[in-house]
């Protein structure tokens, strides 16, 4: 099973990024899930974490960062 098929890794429209000092629990849980589900595929792990990071930066700071696919 590929990590991209996992609902925890798919689009994050339901996740929010508040303006507080801490990363919201949902984002931490998502990152931990990505790490666990891709622990035997470092390339896929890097790719998925990069997408999550870009999504977080866009939602929290309205800042677009490049990912492997953009």
mmCIF file of C-alpha atoms in Angstrom:
data_model
loop_
_atom_site.group_PDB
_atom_site.id
_atom_site.type_symbol
_atom_site.label_atom_id
_atom_site.label_comp_id
_atom_site.label_asym_id
_atom_site.label_seq_id
_atom_site.Cartn_x
_atom_site.Cartn_y
_atom_site.Cartn_z
ATOM 1 C CA UNK A 1 0.000 0.000 0.000
ATOM 2 C CA UNK A 2 1.332 3.396 -0.982
ATOM 3 C CA UNK A 3 1.263 6.219 1.602
ATOM 4 C CA UNK A 4 -0.501 8.465 -0.928
ATOM 5 C CA UNK A 5 -3.525 6.156 -0.731
ATOM 6 C CA UNK A 6 -3.858 6.747 2.981
ATOM 7 C CA UNK A 7 -6.634 9.159 4.015
ATOM 8 C CA UNK A 8 -4.366 10.744 6.635
ATOM 9 C CA UNK A 9 -1.964 11.783 3.884
ATOM 10 C CA UNK A 10 -4.518 12.898 1.310
ATOM 11 C CA UNK A 11 -5.801 16.479 0.912
ATOM 12 C CA UNK A 12 -5.912 18.487 4.107
ATOM 13 C CA UNK A 13 -8.857 20.783 3.532
ATOM 14 C CA UNK A 14 -10.222 19.923 6.979
ATOM 15 C CA UNK A 15 -6.971 20.822 8.783
ATOM 16 C CA UNK A 16 -6.514 24.392 9.969
ATOM 17 C CA UNK A 17 -3.407 26.388 10.764
ATOM 18 C CA UNK A 18 -4.017 28.891 13.557
ATOM 19 C CA UNK A 19 -1.777 31.821 14.284
ATOM 20 C CA UNK A 20 -0.533 30.519 17.662
ATOM 21 C CA UNK A 21 3.030 29.698 18.621
ATOM 22 C CA UNK A 22 2.566 25.923 18.584
ATOM 23 C CA UNK A 23 1.878 23.586 15.710
ATOM 24 C CA UNK A 24 -1.655 22.286 16.026
ATOM 25 C CA UNK A 25 -2.045 18.722 17.265
ATOM 26 C CA UNK A 26 -3.656 17.585 13.990
ATOM 27 C CA UNK A 27 -0.528 18.540 12.050
ATOM 28 C CA UNK A 28 1.752 16.728 14.491
ATOM 29 C CA UNK A 29 -0.433 13.621 14.292
ATOM 30 C CA UNK A 30 -0.375 13.824 10.498
ATOM 31 C CA UNK A 31 3.425 14.131 10.424
ATOM 32 C CA UNK A 32 3.850 11.187 12.802
ATOM 33 C CA UNK A 33 1.495 9.115 10.661
ATOM 34 C CA UNK A 34 3.470 9.958 7.515
ATOM 35 C CA UNK A 35 6.738 8.979 9.218
ATOM 36 C CA UNK A 36 5.282 5.700 10.490
ATOM 37 C CA UNK A 37 3.597 4.730 7.230
ATOM 38 C CA UNK A 38 6.676 5.519 5.101
ATOM 39 C CA UNK A 39 9.464 4.374 7.434
ATOM 40 C CA UNK A 40 10.761 1.840 4.884
ATOM 41 C CA UNK A 41 10.671 4.299 1.974
ATOM 42 C CA UNK A 42 12.735 7.423 2.753
ATOM 43 C CA UNK A 43 12.059 8.952 -0.676
ATOM 44 C CA UNK A 44 8.302 8.644 -0.227
ATOM 45 C CA UNK A 45 8.593 9.917 3.359
ATOM 46 C CA UNK A 46 10.478 13.003 2.229
ATOM 47 C CA UNK A 47 7.960 13.602 -0.547
ATOM 48 C CA UNK A 48 4.920 13.294 1.745
ATOM 49 C CA UNK A 49 6.449 15.398 4.537
ATOM 50 C CA UNK A 50 7.363 18.045 1.974
ATOM 51 C CA UNK A 51 3.774 18.191 0.778
ATOM 52 C CA UNK A 52 2.493 18.448 4.346
ATOM 53 C CA UNK A 53 5.044 21.175 5.136
ATOM 54 C CA UNK A 54 4.043 23.159 2.049
ATOM 55 C CA UNK A 55 0.357 22.795 2.907
ATOM 56 C CA UNK A 56 0.979 23.973 6.473
ATOM 57 C CA UNK A 57 3.028 26.984 5.370
ATOM 58 C CA UNK A 58 0.331 27.986 2.887
ATOM 59 C CA UNK A 59 -2.484 27.675 5.419
ATOM 60 C CA UNK A 60 -0.662 29.275 8.347
ATOM 61 C CA UNK A 61 1.398 32.002 6.683
ATOM 62 C CA UNK A 62 -0.119 32.194 3.169
ATOM 63 C CA UNK A 63 3.375 31.415 1.910
ATOM 64 C CA UNK A 64 3.866 29.073 -1.019
ATOM 65 C CA UNK A 65 6.961 26.887 -0.913
ATOM 66 C CA UNK A 66 8.188 24.619 -3.653
ATOM 67 C CA UNK A 67 7.703 20.898 -3.359
ATOM 68 C CA UNK A 68 8.996 18.055 -5.451
ATOM 69 C CA UNK A 69 5.880 18.300 -7.614
ATOM 70 C CA UNK A 70 5.664 22.059 -8.019
#
